[in-house]
CSV table of C-alpha atoms in Angstrom, one decimal:
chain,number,residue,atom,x,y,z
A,1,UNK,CA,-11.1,-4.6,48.4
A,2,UNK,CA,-8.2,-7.0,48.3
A,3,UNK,CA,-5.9,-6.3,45.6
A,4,UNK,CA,-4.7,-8.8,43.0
A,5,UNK,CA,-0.8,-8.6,42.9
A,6,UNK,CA,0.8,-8.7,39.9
A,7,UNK,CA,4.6,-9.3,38.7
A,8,UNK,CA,5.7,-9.8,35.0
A,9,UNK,CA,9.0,-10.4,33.2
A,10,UNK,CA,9.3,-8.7,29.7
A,11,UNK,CA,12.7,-7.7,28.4
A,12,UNK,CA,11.2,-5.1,25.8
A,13,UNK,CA,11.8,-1.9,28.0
A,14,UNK,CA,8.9,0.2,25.8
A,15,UNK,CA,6.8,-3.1,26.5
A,16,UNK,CA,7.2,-3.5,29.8
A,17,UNK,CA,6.8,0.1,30.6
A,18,UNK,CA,3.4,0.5,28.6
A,19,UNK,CA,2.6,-3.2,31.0
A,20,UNK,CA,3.4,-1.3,33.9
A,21,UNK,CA,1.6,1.4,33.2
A,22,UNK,CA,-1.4,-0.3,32.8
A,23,UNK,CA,-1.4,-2.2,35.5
A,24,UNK,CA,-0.6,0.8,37.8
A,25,UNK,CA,-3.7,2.7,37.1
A,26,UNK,CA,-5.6,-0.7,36.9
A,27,UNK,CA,-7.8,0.1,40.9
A,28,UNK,CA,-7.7,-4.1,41.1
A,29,UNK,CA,-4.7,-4.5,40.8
A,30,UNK,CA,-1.1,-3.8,42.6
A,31,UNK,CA,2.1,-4.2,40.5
A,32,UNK,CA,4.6,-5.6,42.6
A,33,UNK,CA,7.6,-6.4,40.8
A,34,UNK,CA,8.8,-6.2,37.0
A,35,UNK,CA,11.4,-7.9,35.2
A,36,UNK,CA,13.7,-7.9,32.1
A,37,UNK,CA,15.5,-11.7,31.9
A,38,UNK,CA,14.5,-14.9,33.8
A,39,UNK,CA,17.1,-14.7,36.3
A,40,UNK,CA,15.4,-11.9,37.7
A,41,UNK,CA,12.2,-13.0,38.2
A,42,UNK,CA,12.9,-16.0,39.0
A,43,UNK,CA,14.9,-14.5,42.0
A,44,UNK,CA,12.4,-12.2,43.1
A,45,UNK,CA,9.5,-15.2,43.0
A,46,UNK,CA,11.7,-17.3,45.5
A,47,UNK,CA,11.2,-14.8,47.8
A,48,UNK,CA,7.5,-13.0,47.2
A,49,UNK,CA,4.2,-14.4,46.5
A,50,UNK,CA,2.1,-13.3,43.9
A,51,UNK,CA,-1.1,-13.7,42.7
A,52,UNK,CA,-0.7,-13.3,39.2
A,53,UNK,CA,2.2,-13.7,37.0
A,54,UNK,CA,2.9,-12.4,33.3
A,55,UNK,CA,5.5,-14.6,31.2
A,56,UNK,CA,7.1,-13.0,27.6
A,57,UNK,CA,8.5,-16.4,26.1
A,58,UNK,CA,11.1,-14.9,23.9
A,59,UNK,CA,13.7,-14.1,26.8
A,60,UNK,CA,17.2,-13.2,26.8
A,61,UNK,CA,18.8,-15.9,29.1
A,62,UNK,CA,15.8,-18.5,29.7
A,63,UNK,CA,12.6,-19.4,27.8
A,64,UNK,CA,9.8,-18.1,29.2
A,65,UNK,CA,8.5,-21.7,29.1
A,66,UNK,CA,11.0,-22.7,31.9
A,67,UNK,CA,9.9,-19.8,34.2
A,68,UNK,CA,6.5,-20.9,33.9
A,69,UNK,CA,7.6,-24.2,35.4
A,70,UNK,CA,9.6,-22.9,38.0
A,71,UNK,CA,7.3,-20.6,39.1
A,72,UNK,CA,4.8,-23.6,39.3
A,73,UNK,CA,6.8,-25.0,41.6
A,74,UNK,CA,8.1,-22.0,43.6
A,75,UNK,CA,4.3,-20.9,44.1
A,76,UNK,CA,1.6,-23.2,43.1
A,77,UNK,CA,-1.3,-20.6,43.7
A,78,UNK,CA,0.2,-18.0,41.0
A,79,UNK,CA,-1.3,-18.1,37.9
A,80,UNK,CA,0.6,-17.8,35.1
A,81,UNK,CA,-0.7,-15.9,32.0
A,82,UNK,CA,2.0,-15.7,28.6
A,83,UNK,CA,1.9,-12.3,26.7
A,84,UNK,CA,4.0,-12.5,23.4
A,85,UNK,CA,4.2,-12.0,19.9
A,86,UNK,CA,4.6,-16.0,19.0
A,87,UNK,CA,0.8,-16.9,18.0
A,88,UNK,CA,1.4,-20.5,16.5
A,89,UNK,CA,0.1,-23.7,17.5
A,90,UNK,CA,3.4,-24.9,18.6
A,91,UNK,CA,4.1,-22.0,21.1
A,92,UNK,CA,0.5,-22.1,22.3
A,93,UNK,CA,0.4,-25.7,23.1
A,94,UNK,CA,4.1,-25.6,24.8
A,95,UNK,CA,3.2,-22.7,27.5
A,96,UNK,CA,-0.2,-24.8,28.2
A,97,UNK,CA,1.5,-27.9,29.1
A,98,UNK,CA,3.9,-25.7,31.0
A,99,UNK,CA,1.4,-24.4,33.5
A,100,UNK,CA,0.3,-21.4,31.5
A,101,UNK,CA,-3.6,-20.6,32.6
A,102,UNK,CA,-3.7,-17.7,29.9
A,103,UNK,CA,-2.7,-16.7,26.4
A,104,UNK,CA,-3.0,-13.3,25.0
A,105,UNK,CA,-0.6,-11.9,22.1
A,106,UNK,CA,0.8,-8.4,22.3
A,107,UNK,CA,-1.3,-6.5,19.7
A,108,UNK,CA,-4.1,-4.9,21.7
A,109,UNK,CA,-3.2,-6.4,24.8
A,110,UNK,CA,-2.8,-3.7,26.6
A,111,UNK,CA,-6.5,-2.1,26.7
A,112,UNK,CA,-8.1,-5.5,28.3
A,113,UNK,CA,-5.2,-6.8,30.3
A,114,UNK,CA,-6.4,-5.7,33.4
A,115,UNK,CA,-9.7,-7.8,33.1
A,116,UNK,CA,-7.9,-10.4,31.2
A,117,UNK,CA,-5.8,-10.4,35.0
A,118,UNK,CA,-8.9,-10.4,37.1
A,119,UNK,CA,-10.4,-13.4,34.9
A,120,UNK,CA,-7.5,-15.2,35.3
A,121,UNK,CA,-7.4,-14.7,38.9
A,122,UNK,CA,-11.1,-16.0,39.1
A,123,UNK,CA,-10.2,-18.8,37.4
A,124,UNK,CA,-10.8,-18.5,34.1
A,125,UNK,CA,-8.0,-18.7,31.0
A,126,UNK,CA,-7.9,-16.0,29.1
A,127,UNK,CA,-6.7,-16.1,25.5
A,128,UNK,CA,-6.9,-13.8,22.3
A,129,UNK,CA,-9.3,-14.9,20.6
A,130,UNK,CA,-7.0,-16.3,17.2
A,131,UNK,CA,-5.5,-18.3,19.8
A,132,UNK,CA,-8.6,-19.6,21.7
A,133,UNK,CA,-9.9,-20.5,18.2
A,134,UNK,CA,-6.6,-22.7,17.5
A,135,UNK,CA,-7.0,-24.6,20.8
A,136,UNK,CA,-10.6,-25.3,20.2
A,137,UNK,CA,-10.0,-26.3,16.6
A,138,UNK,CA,-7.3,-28.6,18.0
A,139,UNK,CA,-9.7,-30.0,20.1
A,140,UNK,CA,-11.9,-30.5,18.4
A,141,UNK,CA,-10.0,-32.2,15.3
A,142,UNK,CA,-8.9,-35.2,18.5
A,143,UNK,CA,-12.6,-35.5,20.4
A,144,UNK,CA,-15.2,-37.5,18.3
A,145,UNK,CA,-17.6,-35.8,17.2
A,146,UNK,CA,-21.1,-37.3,18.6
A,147,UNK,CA,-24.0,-38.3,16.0
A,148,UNK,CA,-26.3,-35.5,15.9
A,149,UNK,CA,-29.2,-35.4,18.6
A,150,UNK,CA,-32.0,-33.7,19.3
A,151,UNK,CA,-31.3,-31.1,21.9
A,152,UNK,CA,-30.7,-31.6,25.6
A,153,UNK,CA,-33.4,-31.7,27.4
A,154,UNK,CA,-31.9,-29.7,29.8
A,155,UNK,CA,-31.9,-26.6,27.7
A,156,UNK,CA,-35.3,-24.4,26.0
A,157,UNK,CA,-35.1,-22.6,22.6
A,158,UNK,CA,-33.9,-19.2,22.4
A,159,UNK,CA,-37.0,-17.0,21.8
A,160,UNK,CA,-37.9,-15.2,18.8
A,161,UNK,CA,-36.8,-12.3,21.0
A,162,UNK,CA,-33.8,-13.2,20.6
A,163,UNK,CA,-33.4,-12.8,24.2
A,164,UNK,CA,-31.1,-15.6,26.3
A,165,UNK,CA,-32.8,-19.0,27.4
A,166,UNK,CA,-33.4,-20.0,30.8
A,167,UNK,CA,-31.7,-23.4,31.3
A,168,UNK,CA,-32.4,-25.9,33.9
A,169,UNK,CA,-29.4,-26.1,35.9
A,170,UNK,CA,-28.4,-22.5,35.3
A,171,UNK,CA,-30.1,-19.5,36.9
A,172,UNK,CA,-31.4,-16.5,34.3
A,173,UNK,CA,-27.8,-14.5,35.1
A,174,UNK,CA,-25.7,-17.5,34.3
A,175,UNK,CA,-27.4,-18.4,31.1
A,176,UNK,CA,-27.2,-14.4,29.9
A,177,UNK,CA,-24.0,-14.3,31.1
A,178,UNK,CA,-23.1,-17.8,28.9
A,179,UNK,CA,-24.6,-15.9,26.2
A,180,UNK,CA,-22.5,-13.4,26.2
A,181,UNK,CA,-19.5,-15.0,26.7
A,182,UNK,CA,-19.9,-17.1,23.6
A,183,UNK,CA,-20.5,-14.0,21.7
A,184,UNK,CA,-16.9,-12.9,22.7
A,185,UNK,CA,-17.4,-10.4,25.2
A,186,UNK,CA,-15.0,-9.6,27.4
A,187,UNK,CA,-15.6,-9.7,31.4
A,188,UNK,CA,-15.9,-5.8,31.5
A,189,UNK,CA,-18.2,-5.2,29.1
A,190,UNK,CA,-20.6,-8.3,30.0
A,191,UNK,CA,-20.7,-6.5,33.4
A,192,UNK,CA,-21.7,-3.1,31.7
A,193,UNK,CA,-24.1,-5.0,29.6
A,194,UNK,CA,-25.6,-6.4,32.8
A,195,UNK,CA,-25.3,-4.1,35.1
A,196,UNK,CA,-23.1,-5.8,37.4
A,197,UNK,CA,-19.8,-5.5,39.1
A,198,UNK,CA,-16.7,-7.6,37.1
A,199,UNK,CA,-16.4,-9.7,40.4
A,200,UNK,CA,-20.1,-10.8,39.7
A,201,UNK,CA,-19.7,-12.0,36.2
A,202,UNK,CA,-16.8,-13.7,37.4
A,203,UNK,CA,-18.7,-15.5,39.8
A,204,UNK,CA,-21.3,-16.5,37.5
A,205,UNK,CA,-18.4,-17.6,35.1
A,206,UNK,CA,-17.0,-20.1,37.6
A,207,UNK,CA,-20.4,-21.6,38.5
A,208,UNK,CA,-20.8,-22.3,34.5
A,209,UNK,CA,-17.3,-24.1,34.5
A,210,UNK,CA,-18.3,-26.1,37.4
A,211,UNK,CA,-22.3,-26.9,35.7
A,212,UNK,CA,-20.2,-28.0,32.6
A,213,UNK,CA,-17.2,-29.6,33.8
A,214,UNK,CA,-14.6,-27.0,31.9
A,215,UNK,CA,-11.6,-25.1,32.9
A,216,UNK,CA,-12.1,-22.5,30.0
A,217,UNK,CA,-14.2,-20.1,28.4
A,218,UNK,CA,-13.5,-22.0,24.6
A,219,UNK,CA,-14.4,-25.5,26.3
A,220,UNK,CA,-17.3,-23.7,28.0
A,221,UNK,CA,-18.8,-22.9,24.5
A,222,UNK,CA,-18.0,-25.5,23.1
A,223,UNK,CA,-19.5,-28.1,25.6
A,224,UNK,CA,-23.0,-25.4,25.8
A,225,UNK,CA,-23.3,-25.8,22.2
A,226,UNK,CA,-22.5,-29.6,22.4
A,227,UNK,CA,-25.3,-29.7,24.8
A,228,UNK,CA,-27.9,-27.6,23.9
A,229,UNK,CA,-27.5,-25.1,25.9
A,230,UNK,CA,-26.3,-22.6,22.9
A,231,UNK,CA,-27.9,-22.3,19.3
């Protein structure tokens, strides 16, 4: 199994350490570096590659915001995720158009950050959910809202059941894993739910980006619902 590398820059020393320790006895992934300021990172990425990279904005010597963009340009394939305590719009918005591909804020992080990391790395954008829920409100306050419609063709009712639909276009396992997502599960427990391996659900999450023409998992719901695809 190929590892996912790891490095983060956190200048909280209890922070970092519970971040490190996490990711240590994470079997997916392999910590490779961990910082305290900008400088150092910054540093370090001009010389190792990295699959994944975990920001802190509020830095001693540099925003986090500017090592996002350097590290965009120093290594286009890392993804960076922010992890901070700053949950308003303005901060949100500012590591997005940075680069950012994720946005989780400290409280909690720690118990889902290793399959926050391996979502990330499958392409998804993984974001507490207070935060998710301000970018799709955003959204959603700019995108016109369409007249209302009868229900895509594309898509069959959910049965009394209550069991997932099978839409045309997505296989069984895509549509129960849609299901899920949009009931806020996270990629661990969709896979326990199923019976699956993580890698899997990811895999089924990135052919439901593709199907719906989204980069996340709060434009994925919201484009199933817009569609007909979720009740």
């Amino acid at each position: 199994m190929n590892l996912i590398t790891v490095a983060l820059v956190e200048d909280d020393v209890r922070i970092r350490d519970r971040l490190v320790q996490v990711i240590q006895q994470a079997p997916s992934l392999k910590l490779l570096f961990a910082a305290g300021t900008a400088a150092e990172v910054l540093s370090w990425l001009a010389d190792h590659a990295v699959d994944v990279l975990l920001v802190d904005l509020g830095l001693p010597d540099r925003s986090g915001l500017e090592v996002i963009r350097e590290a965009r340009l120093l290594q286009p394939s890392c993804s960076s995720m922010v992890i901070t305590m700053f949950g308003d719009e303005a901060s949100m918005l500012a590591a997005f158009e940075a680069g950012a591909r994720g946005y989780l804020l400290k409280d909690g992080t720690e118990a889902d950050l290793a399959g926050h990391v391996q979502s990330l790395h499958a392409g998804g954008s993984p974001m507490t959910p207070i935060i998710a829920r301000q970018l799709l409100a955003r959204w959603q306050a700019v995108r016109p809202v369409p007249a209302p419609t009868e229900p895509s063709p594309r898509a069959t009712a959910r049965s009394l059941s209550g069991e997932p639909s099978k839409v045309e276009g997505l296989s069984p396992r895509e549509s129960e894993v849609l299901d899920l997502v949009a009931r806020g599960f996270i990629y661990q427990e969709i896979a326990e739910r199923m019976g699956v391996s993580i890698s899997t659900v990811q895999t089924h999450v990135r052919n439901i980006y593709g199907k719906l023409g989204v980069h996340n998992k709060a434009e994925a719901v919201f484009e199933a619902r817009q569609c007909g695809l979720l009740t």
